[in-house]
């Protein structure tokens, strides 16, 4: 039997860690068994669905390389198919038209609540078998009235529900649009889905869906409901919280390898193994190891995984990413041949590529704007004078190497009785436009003498232009 899985997001928001973990597990099952992975967009909630979110679903999945073998299929393009099934169901008394008014349903609900009865449709139109040609109607599923529906969830184990507790739920609304519980079943049947992976918020829908599948004599897939993911403060992930969006991490220069590894470990483990490349994931993934209890979104973990991958993936790959970010900041990388050496020297200081690109921005951009406040706060007369000396001393270095630059700076600090930390602040402000940065001496070495001198000159021009008046101490 060919294993077929699907990811079926509703395009009503950006994908967050919860959605993407579902996509990953579903993808992994398909890959592990050499099967097929389908992308299906569940867009029947027309008011809340949008093209923007569809685009982001595709983009985010491509970024993580969760490529789909078929699709994307859109439920709104499949109404003809649903209609075919509906006709069959109505003709065979598996579904029926319900003409009850909102007013009647509200009255019924009120009555049931008042009398301690669980609110539920009373099957009025099923019993009456009325037919009008000029009245709005919904279509309801004629759910079995007796017995039980059971299924063996691959995570939660056996689940058993009394059919009498299930409603004759609506499968087509009065605007003619079929509902989620109906479309999902028809699509799963038509696409021959073998494994349904989704969030456990759908557990309650499953018996309803199974009953529709049974009524159509189709094959029931395996169900894998994934436990909740909680925020660090123990609350349910919200679509509205930016921190949960995959897109945010993509924009902030996290590596897809780190995000995938993080998603995999959100509720799944393999001994003590922490690092999984894509082949490990495909080979080792096993439904039985999915954790039943909710997992917590630990942002620190994402950071540490990202750092791991930044330091362990090939430099050429990291450099490609960095170039992309630099390009966004209008830094052209032509003739910047030493980029790999520089990355290699500095990468350990950064958590993500965006952070690194900010550094490299200052590194490569010669005419960046100096920060007025920084100058105002840190530059004084003595430092200014020292800077002039530094300019000359560094200008006179014959052999441009780290040792000589370091020696010259230390020597000035010693002679001028000025703590080295002040000289470093001065250099950082003039060379990088930043109060803090790593290894300023290394940076000076890599930007080379010409750029070093140019930046000091630019800094001095900035001081004169802004008329900083120093009090001589
Ligand atoms: N469209 C549903 C959702 O986004 C998925 C349902 C399913 O996978 O069956 O929650």
CSV table of C-alpha atoms and ligand atoms in Angstrom, one decimal:
chain,number,residue,atom,x,y,z
A,1,UNK,CA,0.0,0.0,0.0
A,2,UNK,CA,1.3,3.4,-0.9
A,3,UNK,CA,1.5,5.8,2.0
A,4,UNK,CA,-0.2,9.1,1.3
A,5,UNK,CA,-0.2,12.0,3.7
A,6,UNK,CA,-1.3,15.5,3.5
A,7,UNK,CA,-0.9,18.9,5.1
A,8,UNK,CA,-4.2,20.8,5.0
A,9,UNK,CA,-3.9,24.3,6.4
A,10,UNK,CA,-6.6,26.9,6.3
A,11,UNK,CA,-5.2,30.1,4.8
A,12,UNK,CA,-6.5,32.3,7.6
A,13,UNK,CA,-3.1,33.4,9.1
A,14,UNK,CA,0.6,32.9,8.9
A,15,UNK,CA,2.0,29.4,9.7
A,16,UNK,CA,3.2,29.1,13.3
A,17,UNK,CA,5.3,26.4,15.0
A,18,UNK,CA,2.2,24.2,15.6
A,19,UNK,CA,1.1,24.2,11.9
A,20,UNK,CA,4.6,23.7,10.7
A,21,UNK,CA,5.3,20.8,13.0
A,22,UNK,CA,2.1,19.1,11.6
A,23,UNK,CA,3.4,19.7,8.1
A,24,UNK,CA,6.9,18.3,9.0
A,25,UNK,CA,5.6,15.1,10.7
A,26,UNK,CA,3.2,14.5,7.8
A,27,UNK,CA,6.0,15.0,5.3
A,28,UNK,CA,8.3,12.8,7.3
A,29,UNK,CA,5.8,9.9,7.4
A,30,UNK,CA,5.5,10.1,3.6
A,31,UNK,CA,9.2,10.3,3.0
A,32,UNK,CA,10.0,7.5,5.5
A,33,UNK,CA,7.7,5.1,3.7
A,34,UNK,CA,8.6,6.4,0.2
A,35,UNK,CA,5.1,7.7,-0.1
A,36,UNK,CA,3.4,10.8,-1.3
A,37,UNK,CA,2.9,14.1,0.4
A,38,UNK,CA,0.0,16.4,-0.7
A,39,UNK,CA,-0.6,20.0,0.0
A,40,UNK,CA,-4.3,20.9,0.3
A,41,UNK,CA,-5.5,24.4,1.1
A,42,UNK,CA,-8.7,24.3,3.1
A,43,UNK,CA,-10.2,27.6,2.0
A,44,UNK,CA,-13.9,27.1,2.4
A,45,UNK,CA,-14.1,29.8,5.0
A,46,UNK,CA,-14.2,32.4,2.3
A,47,UNK,CA,-14.4,35.4,4.6
A,48,UNK,CA,-11.3,34.6,6.6
A,49,UNK,CA,-9.2,33.0,3.8
A,50,UNK,CA,-6.8,35.1,1.8
A,51,UNK,CA,-4.4,34.8,-1.1
A,52,UNK,CA,-1.7,36.5,1.0
A,53,UNK,CA,-1.7,33.6,3.5
A,54,UNK,CA,-1.8,31.0,0.7
A,55,UNK,CA,1.4,32.6,-0.7
A,56,UNK,CA,3.0,32.6,2.7
A,57,UNK,CA,2.1,28.9,3.3
A,58,UNK,CA,3.8,28.0,0.1
A,59,UNK,CA,6.8,30.2,0.7
A,60,UNK,CA,7.4,29.0,4.3
A,61,UNK,CA,7.1,25.4,3.2
A,62,UNK,CA,9.5,25.9,0.4
A,63,UNK,CA,11.9,27.6,2.7
A,64,UNK,CA,12.0,24.6,4.9
A,65,UNK,CA,12.2,22.4,1.8
A,66,UNK,CA,9.0,20.6,2.7
A,67,UNK,CA,8.2,20.1,-0.9
A,68,UNK,CA,4.8,18.6,-1.8
A,69,UNK,CA,4.5,15.9,-4.4
A,70,UNK,CA,1.0,17.0,-5.4
A,71,UNK,CA,-1.1,20.1,-5.1
A,72,UNK,CA,-1.7,22.6,-3.8
A,73,UNK,CA,-5.3,21.6,-4.2
A,74,UNK,CA,-7.9,24.2,-3.2
A,75,UNK,CA,-11.2,23.1,-1.7
A,76,UNK,CA,-13.0,26.0,-3.3
A,77,UNK,CA,-12.1,24.4,-6.7
A,78,UNK,CA,-13.6,21.1,-5.7
A,79,UNK,CA,-17.3,22.1,-5.2
A,80,UNK,CA,-18.4,20.0,-8.2
A,81,UNK,CA,-16.9,16.9,-6.6
A,82,UNK,CA,-18.5,17.7,-3.2
A,83,UNK,CA,-21.8,18.1,-5.0
A,84,UNK,CA,-21.6,14.7,-6.6
A,85,UNK,CA,-21.1,13.1,-3.1
A,86,UNK,CA,-23.9,15.3,-1.6
A,87,UNK,CA,-26.4,14.1,-4.3
A,88,UNK,CA,-25.5,10.5,-3.6
A,89,UNK,CA,-25.9,11.1,0.2
A,90,UNK,CA,-29.2,12.8,-0.1
A,91,UNK,CA,-30.6,10.2,-2.4
A,92,UNK,CA,-29.5,7.5,0.0
A,93,UNK,CA,-30.8,9.2,3.1
A,94,UNK,CA,-27.2,9.6,4.4
A,95,UNK,CA,-27.8,13.4,4.4
A,96,UNK,CA,-30.9,15.5,4.4
A,97,UNK,CA,-32.0,19.1,3.8
A,98,UNK,CA,-33.0,21.0,6.9
A,99,UNK,CA,-35.2,24.0,6.6
A,100,UNK,CA,-35.3,25.0,10.3
A,101,UNK,CA,-35.2,28.7,10.8
A,102,UNK,CA,-32.6,30.3,13.0
A,103,UNK,CA,-35.4,31.3,15.3
A,104,UNK,CA,-36.5,27.8,15.8
A,105,UNK,CA,-33.0,26.5,16.4
A,106,UNK,CA,-32.4,29.2,19.0
A,107,UNK,CA,-35.6,28.4,20.8
A,108,UNK,CA,-34.7,24.7,20.8
A,109,UNK,CA,-31.3,25.5,22.2
A,110,UNK,CA,-32.7,27.7,25.0
A,111,UNK,CA,-35.2,25.0,25.9
A,112,UNK,CA,-32.5,22.3,26.0
A,113,UNK,CA,-30.2,24.4,28.2
A,114,UNK,CA,-33.1,25.3,30.5
A,115,UNK,CA,-33.9,21.6,30.9
A,116,UNK,CA,-30.4,20.4,31.4
A,117,UNK,CA,-30.2,18.7,28.0
A,118,UNK,CA,-27.0,18.9,25.9
A,119,UNK,CA,-27.8,21.3,23.1
A,120,UNK,CA,-28.2,19.4,19.9
A,121,UNK,CA,-30.4,19.4,16.7
A,122,UNK,CA,-33.6,17.4,17.3
A,123,UNK,CA,-33.7,15.9,13.8
A,124,UNK,CA,-36.9,17.7,13.1
A,125,UNK,CA,-36.5,17.8,9.3
A,126,UNK,CA,-35.3,14.2,9.2
A,127,UNK,CA,-38.4,13.0,10.8
A,128,UNK,CA,-40.8,15.3,8.9
A,129,UNK,CA,-39.2,14.6,5.5
A,130,UNK,CA,-40.5,18.0,4.3
A,131,UNK,CA,-39.4,19.5,1.0
A,132,UNK,CA,-39.7,23.1,0.0
A,133,UNK,CA,-38.5,24.5,-3.3
A,134,UNK,CA,-38.4,28.1,-2.3
A,135,UNK,CA,-36.8,28.1,1.2
A,136,UNK,CA,-33.2,28.4,2.4
A,137,UNK,CA,-31.9,25.1,3.7
A,138,UNK,CA,-28.7,23.6,5.2
A,139,UNK,CA,-27.7,20.0,4.6
A,140,UNK,CA,-27.2,17.8,7.6
A,141,UNK,CA,-25.5,14.5,8.0
A,142,UNK,CA,-27.7,11.7,9.1
A,143,UNK,CA,-25.5,10.6,11.8
A,144,UNK,CA,-26.0,7.0,13.3
A,145,UNK,CA,-28.3,7.4,16.3
A,146,UNK,CA,-27.1,4.3,18.2
A,147,UNK,CA,-23.9,2.5,19.0
A,148,UNK,CA,-20.4,3.8,19.3
A,149,UNK,CA,-17.7,5.2,17.1
A,150,UNK,CA,-14.2,4.1,18.0
A,151,UNK,CA,-10.8,4.7,16.6
A,152,UNK,CA,-7.3,4.0,17.6
A,153,UNK,CA,-5.4,7.3,17.6
A,154,UNK,CA,-1.7,6.7,17.0
A,155,UNK,CA,-0.8,9.1,19.8
A,156,UNK,CA,-3.7,9.1,22.2
A,157,UNK,CA,-4.7,5.4,21.9
A,158,UNK,CA,-8.3,4.1,21.8
A,159,UNK,CA,-11.1,6.7,21.7
A,160,UNK,CA,-14.7,5.8,21.9
A,161,UNK,CA,-17.7,8.1,21.5
A,162,UNK,CA,-21.4,7.4,21.8
A,163,UNK,CA,-23.1,8.1,18.6
A,164,UNK,CA,-26.1,9.5,20.4
A,165,UNK,CA,-23.9,12.3,21.6
A,166,UNK,CA,-23.1,13.4,18.1
A,167,UNK,CA,-25.3,15.9,16.3
A,168,UNK,CA,-26.8,15.6,12.9
A,169,UNK,CA,-24.3,18.3,12.1
A,170,UNK,CA,-24.4,20.7,9.1
A,171,UNK,CA,-22.4,19.7,6.1
A,172,UNK,CA,-23.6,22.4,3.8
A,173,UNK,CA,-24.4,25.9,5.0
A,174,UNK,CA,-27.4,27.8,3.8
A,175,UNK,CA,-25.1,29.8,1.4
A,176,UNK,CA,-24.4,26.5,-0.4
A,177,UNK,CA,-20.8,26.2,0.9
A,178,UNK,CA,-19.9,22.8,2.4
A,179,UNK,CA,-18.3,22.7,5.8
A,180,UNK,CA,-14.9,21.6,7.0
A,181,UNK,CA,-16.0,18.3,8.4
A,182,UNK,CA,-17.5,17.3,5.1
A,183,UNK,CA,-14.9,18.6,2.7
A,184,UNK,CA,-12.0,17.1,4.7
A,185,UNK,CA,-13.6,13.6,4.5
A,186,UNK,CA,-14.3,13.7,0.8
A,187,UNK,CA,-10.8,15.0,0.1
A,188,UNK,CA,-9.2,12.4,2.3
A,189,UNK,CA,-11.2,9.7,0.5
A,190,UNK,CA,-10.5,11.0,-3.0
A,191,UNK,CA,-6.8,11.6,-2.3
A,192,UNK,CA,-6.5,8.1,-0.7
A,193,UNK,CA,-5.0,9.5,2.4
A,194,UNK,CA,-3.6,6.8,4.6
A,195,UNK,CA,-2.3,8.9,7.6
A,196,UNK,CA,-4.1,12.0,8.8
A,197,UNK,CA,-1.7,14.1,10.9
A,198,UNK,CA,-3.2,17.2,12.6
A,199,UNK,CA,-3.5,19.1,15.8
A,200,UNK,CA,-5.4,17.5,18.6
A,201,UNK,CA,-7.9,20.3,18.5
A,202,UNK,CA,-9.5,18.1,15.8
A,203,UNK,CA,-10.0,15.0,17.9
A,204,UNK,CA,-13.6,15.9,18.5
A,205,UNK,CA,-14.2,16.1,14.8
A,206,UNK,CA,-12.8,12.7,14.1
A,207,UNK,CA,-15.8,10.5,15.1
A,208,UNK,CA,-18.0,12.7,12.9
A,209,UNK,CA,-15.6,12.3,10.0
A,210,UNK,CA,-15.3,8.6,10.6
A,211,UNK,CA,-19.1,8.3,10.5
A,212,UNK,CA,-19.2,10.0,7.1
A,213,UNK,CA,-16.5,7.8,5.8
A,214,UNK,CA,-18.3,4.7,7.0
A,215,UNK,CA,-21.6,5.9,5.4
A,216,UNK,CA,-19.7,6.0,2.1
A,217,UNK,CA,-18.1,2.6,2.6
A,218,UNK,CA,-14.7,4.1,2.2
A,219,UNK,CA,-11.4,3.3,4.0
A,220,UNK,CA,-10.7,4.9,7.3
A,221,UNK,CA,-7.2,6.4,7.5
A,222,UNK,CA,-4.9,6.2,10.5
A,223,UNK,CA,-5.3,9.3,12.8
A,224,UNK,CA,-2.3,11.0,14.4
A,225,UNK,CA,-3.4,13.8,16.6
A,226,UNK,CA,-0.5,16.0,17.8
A,227,UNK,CA,-0.6,17.4,21.3
A,228,UNK,CA,-0.7,21.1,21.9
A,229,UNK,CA,2.4,23.3,21.9
A,230,UNK,CA,2.5,25.8,24.8
A,231,UNK,CA,4.3,29.0,25.1
A,232,UNK,CA,7.0,29.3,27.8
A,233,UNK,CA,4.4,30.8,30.1
A,234,UNK,CA,2.2,27.7,29.7
A,235,UNK,CA,-0.4,29.3,27.4
A,236,UNK,CA,-1.7,27.9,24.1
A,237,UNK,CA,0.1,29.2,21.0
A,238,UNK,CA,-1.8,32.0,19.5
A,239,UNK,CA,-1.9,32.9,15.8
A,240,UNK,CA,-1.7,36.5,16.8
A,241,UNK,CA,1.6,36.2,18.6
A,242,UNK,CA,4.5,37.1,16.3
A,243,UNK,CA,6.9,35.0,18.2
A,244,UNK,CA,5.3,31.9,16.9
A,245,UNK,CA,5.3,32.7,13.3
A,246,UNK,CA,7.7,30.8,11.1
A,247,UNK,CA,8.0,33.8,8.9
A,248,UNK,CA,9.5,35.9,11.7
A,249,UNK,CA,12.3,33.5,12.1
A,250,UNK,CA,12.9,33.4,8.4
A,251,UNK,CA,13.1,37.2,8.3
A,252,UNK,CA,15.4,37.3,11.3
A,253,UNK,CA,18.0,35.1,9.6
A,254,UNK,CA,17.4,31.8,11.3
A,255,UNK,CA,18.5,28.8,9.2
A,256,UNK,CA,15.8,26.4,7.9
A,257,UNK,CA,17.9,23.5,9.2
A,258,UNK,CA,17.7,24.8,12.7
A,259,UNK,CA,14.0,25.4,12.5
A,260,UNK,CA,13.3,21.9,11.1
A,261,UNK,CA,15.4,20.4,13.8
A,262,UNK,CA,13.6,22.4,16.4
A,263,UNK,CA,10.2,21.4,15.0
A,264,UNK,CA,11.1,17.8,14.9
A,265,UNK,CA,12.0,17.7,18.6
A,266,UNK,CA,8.8,19.5,19.7
A,267,UNK,CA,7.2,16.4,21.0
A,268,UNK,CA,9.3,13.7,19.4
A,269,UNK,CA,12.5,12.2,20.5
A,270,UNK,CA,15.1,9.5,19.6
A,271,UNK,CA,17.1,8.7,22.7
A,272,UNK,CA,19.3,11.6,23.6
A,273,UNK,CA,20.0,12.6,20.1
A,274,UNK,CA,19.5,16.4,19.6
A,275,UNK,CA,20.9,17.1,16.2
A,276,UNK,CA,19.1,15.6,13.2
A,277,UNK,CA,19.9,16.4,9.6
A,278,UNK,CA,17.2,15.8,7.0
A,279,UNK,CA,18.3,12.2,6.3
A,280,UNK,CA,18.4,11.3,10.0
A,281,UNK,CA,14.9,12.7,10.3
A,282,UNK,CA,13.5,10.7,7.4
A,283,UNK,CA,15.2,7.5,8.5
A,284,UNK,CA,14.5,7.7,12.2
A,285,UNK,CA,11.1,9.2,12.4
A,286,UNK,CA,8.6,6.9,14.0
A,287,UNK,CA,5.0,7.7,14.9
A,288,UNK,CA,5.3,5.6,18.1
A,289,UNK,CA,7.8,8.0,19.6
A,290,UNK,CA,5.4,11.0,19.5
A,291,UNK,CA,5.0,12.4,22.9
A,292,UNK,CA,1.5,12.5,24.4
A,293,UNK,CA,2.0,15.5,26.6
A,294,UNK,CA,2.1,19.1,25.4
A,295,UNK,CA,5.5,20.5,24.4
A,296,UNK,CA,6.8,23.9,25.3
A,297,UNK,CA,8.1,26.4,22.9
A,298,UNK,CA,11.6,27.1,24.2
A,299,UNK,CA,13.0,30.0,22.3
A,300,UNK,CA,16.5,29.5,23.9
A,301,UNK,CA,16.5,26.1,22.2
A,302,UNK,CA,15.9,27.6,18.8
A,303,UNK,CA,18.8,30.0,19.4
A,304,UNK,CA,21.2,27.3,20.4
A,305,UNK,CA,20.2,25.1,17.4
A,306,UNK,CA,20.6,28.0,15.1
A,307,UNK,CA,24.1,28.8,16.5
A,308,UNK,CA,25.0,25.1,16.1
A,309,UNK,CA,24.0,25.1,12.4
A,310,UNK,CA,25.6,28.4,11.7
A,311,UNK,CA,28.9,27.0,13.0
A,312,UNK,CA,28.6,23.6,11.4
A,313,UNK,CA,27.1,24.1,8.0
A,314,UNK,CA,29.5,24.8,5.1
A,315,UNK,CA,30.8,28.3,5.0
A,316,UNK,CA,29.7,28.6,1.4
A,317,UNK,CA,26.1,28.0,2.4
A,318,UNK,CA,26.3,30.5,5.3
A,319,UNK,CA,27.9,33.0,3.0
A,320,UNK,CA,25.1,32.6,0.4
A,321,UNK,CA,22.6,33.4,3.1
A,322,UNK,CA,24.6,36.4,4.4
A,323,UNK,CA,24.9,37.8,0.9
A,324,UNK,CA,21.1,37.6,0.5
A,325,UNK,CA,20.7,39.7,3.7
A,326,UNK,CA,23.4,42.1,2.7
A,327,UNK,CA,21.8,42.6,-0.7
A,328,UNK,CA,18.6,43.5,1.1
A,329,UNK,CA,20.5,46.3,2.8
A,330,UNK,CA,21.9,47.3,-0.6
A,331,UNK,CA,25.4,46.1,0.0
A,332,UNK,CA,26.8,44.7,-3.2
A,333,UNK,CA,29.2,41.9,-2.7
A,334,UNK,CA,31.2,42.2,-5.9
A,335,UNK,CA,34.9,42.0,-5.2
A,336,UNK,CA,34.4,41.1,-1.6
A,337,UNK,CA,36.4,38.0,-2.0
A,338,UNK,CA,37.5,37.5,1.5
A,339,UNK,CA,33.9,37.1,2.8
A,340,UNK,CA,34.4,33.5,3.8
A,341,UNK,CA,37.5,34.1,5.8
A,342,UNK,CA,35.8,37.0,7.6
A,343,UNK,CA,32.7,34.9,8.3
A,344,UNK,CA,34.8,32.2,9.7
A,345,UNK,CA,36.5,34.6,12.1
A,346,UNK,CA,33.3,36.3,13.4
A,347,UNK,CA,30.5,33.7,13.1
A,348,UNK,CA,30.8,32.4,16.6
A,349,UNK,CA,29.6,35.8,18.0
A,350,UNK,CA,26.2,35.7,16.3
A,351,UNK,CA,22.9,34.1,17.0
A,352,UNK,CA,21.5,34.5,13.5
A,353,UNK,CA,22.3,35.7,10.0
A,354,UNK,CA,20.4,38.9,10.3
A,355,UNK,CA,22.5,39.9,13.3
A,356,UNK,CA,25.6,39.0,11.4
A,357,UNK,CA,24.5,41.0,8.4
A,358,UNK,CA,24.1,44.1,10.5
A,359,UNK,CA,27.7,43.8,11.4
A,360,UNK,CA,28.8,43.1,7.9
A,361,UNK,CA,26.8,46.1,6.8
A,362,UNK,CA,29.1,48.4,8.8
A,363,UNK,CA,32.0,46.3,7.7
A,364,UNK,CA,31.4,46.8,4.0
A,365,UNK,CA,29.5,50.1,3.8
A,366,UNK,CA,32.0,52.9,3.7
A,367,UNK,CA,29.7,55.9,3.9
A,368,UNK,CA,27.3,54.8,6.7
A,369,UNK,CA,25.8,57.4,8.9
A,370,UNK,CA,27.5,57.9,12.2
A,371,UNK,CA,25.3,58.0,15.3
A,372,UNK,CA,25.2,61.5,16.7
A,373,UNK,CA,24.3,60.4,20.2
A,374,UNK,CA,27.2,58.0,20.4
A,375,UNK,CA,29.7,60.6,19.5
A,376,UNK,CA,28.2,63.1,21.9
A,377,UNK,CA,28.3,60.6,24.7
A,378,UNK,CA,31.8,59.2,24.3
A,379,UNK,CA,34.1,61.6,22.5
A,380,UNK,CA,36.1,64.0,24.6
A,381,UNK,CA,39.1,66.1,23.9
A,382,UNK,CA,41.7,63.7,25.1
A,383,UNK,CA,40.2,60.9,23.1
A,384,UNK,CA,40.0,63.1,20.0
A,385,UNK,CA,43.7,63.9,20.3
A,386,UNK,CA,44.5,60.3,20.8
A,387,UNK,CA,42.6,59.5,17.7
A,388,UNK,CA,44.8,61.7,15.6
A,389,UNK,CA,47.8,60.0,17.0
A,390,UNK,CA,46.2,56.6,16.3
A,391,UNK,CA,45.6,57.7,12.7
A,392,UNK,CA,49.3,58.5,12.2
A,393,UNK,CA,50.6,55.4,14.0
A,394,UNK,CA,48.4,53.1,12.1
A,395,UNK,CA,49.2,54.9,8.8
A,396,UNK,CA,52.8,54.2,9.5
A,397,UNK,CA,52.5,50.5,10.0
A,398,UNK,CA,54.6,48.9,7.3
A,399,UNK,CA,53.5,45.3,7.5
A,400,UNK,CA,49.8,45.0,7.8
A,401,UNK,CA,49.1,42.2,10.2
A,402,UNK,CA,47.1,41.7,13.4
A,403,UNK,CA,50.1,41.7,15.6
A,404,UNK,CA,51.4,45.0,14.5
A,405,UNK,CA,48.0,46.7,14.7
A,406,UNK,CA,47.5,45.3,18.2
A,407,UNK,CA,50.9,46.4,19.3
A,408,UNK,CA,50.4,49.9,18.0
A,409,UNK,CA,47.2,50.3,19.9
A,410,UNK,CA,48.5,49.0,23.1
A,411,UNK,CA,51.5,51.2,22.8
A,412,UNK,CA,49.4,54.3,22.5
A,413,UNK,CA,47.4,53.2,25.5
A,414,UNK,CA,50.5,52.8,27.5
A,415,UNK,CA,52.1,56.1,26.4
A,416,UNK,CA,49.0,58.2,26.8
A,417,UNK,CA,48.1,56.5,30.1
A,418,UNK,CA,44.7,55.8,28.6
A,419,UNK,CA,42.9,52.6,29.5
A,420,UNK,CA,42.8,50.4,26.4
A,421,UNK,CA,39.0,50.0,26.8
A,422,UNK,CA,38.5,53.7,26.0
A,423,UNK,CA,40.6,53.3,22.9
A,424,UNK,CA,38.5,50.4,21.8
A,425,UNK,CA,35.3,52.3,22.3
A,426,UNK,CA,36.8,55.1,20.2
A,427,UNK,CA,37.7,52.7,17.5
A,428,UNK,CA,34.4,51.0,17.5
A,429,UNK,CA,32.6,54.2,17.1
A,430,UNK,CA,34.8,55.5,14.4
A,431,UNK,CA,35.3,52.3,12.5
A,432,UNK,CA,32.0,50.5,12.9
A,433,UNK,CA,29.7,53.3,14.1
A,434,UNK,CA,28.8,51.0,17.0
A,435,UNK,CA,29.4,51.2,20.7
A,436,UNK,CA,29.9,47.5,20.9
A,437,UNK,CA,31.3,45.0,18.5
A,438,UNK,CA,33.6,42.0,18.6
A,439,UNK,CA,37.3,42.0,18.1
A,440,UNK,CA,37.8,45.6,16.8
A,441,UNK,CA,41.5,44.9,16.1
A,442,UNK,CA,40.6,41.9,13.9
A,443,UNK,CA,38.0,44.1,12.1
A,444,UNK,CA,40.7,46.8,11.5
A,445,UNK,CA,43.0,44.1,10.1
A,446,UNK,CA,40.3,42.8,7.7
A,447,UNK,CA,39.0,46.2,6.5
A,448,UNK,CA,42.6,47.0,5.6
A,449,UNK,CA,44.5,50.3,6.1
A,450,UNK,CA,42.9,52.3,3.4
A,451,UNK,CA,39.4,51.9,4.8
A,452,UNK,CA,40.6,52.3,8.3
A,453,UNK,CA,42.1,55.7,7.5
A,454,UNK,CA,39.0,56.7,5.4
A,455,UNK,CA,36.7,56.0,8.3
A,456,UNK,CA,38.7,57.9,10.8
A,457,UNK,CA,38.7,60.8,8.4
A,458,UNK,CA,35.0,60.5,7.9
A,459,UNK,CA,34.5,60.5,11.7
A,460,UNK,CA,36.6,63.6,12.1
A,461,UNK,CA,34.6,65.3,9.4
A,462,UNK,CA,31.4,64.3,11.3
A,463,UNK,CA,32.8,65.8,14.5
A,464,UNK,CA,33.6,69.1,12.7
A,465,UNK,CA,30.4,69.3,10.8
A,466,UNK,CA,28.4,68.8,14.0
A,467,UNK,CA,30.5,71.3,15.9
A,468,UNK,CA,31.2,69.1,18.9
A,469,UNK,CA,33.0,71.4,21.4
A,470,UNK,CA,35.3,69.7,23.7
A,471,UNK,CA,36.3,71.0,27.1
A,472,UNK,CA,40.0,70.6,27.4
A,473,UNK,CA,40.9,68.6,30.5
B,1,LIG,N1,-7.8,22.9,7.9
B,1,LIG,C1,-7.5,22.3,9.2
B,1,LIG,C2,-6.7,23.3,10.1
B,1,LIG,O1,-6.1,24.1,9.5
B,1,LIG,C3,-6.8,21.0,9.1
B,1,LIG,C4,-7.7,19.9,9.3
B,1,LIG,C5,-7.1,18.6,9.0
B,1,LIG,O2,-5.9,18.4,8.9
B,1,LIG,O3,-7.9,17.7,8.9
B,1,LIG,O4,-6.8,23.1,11.3
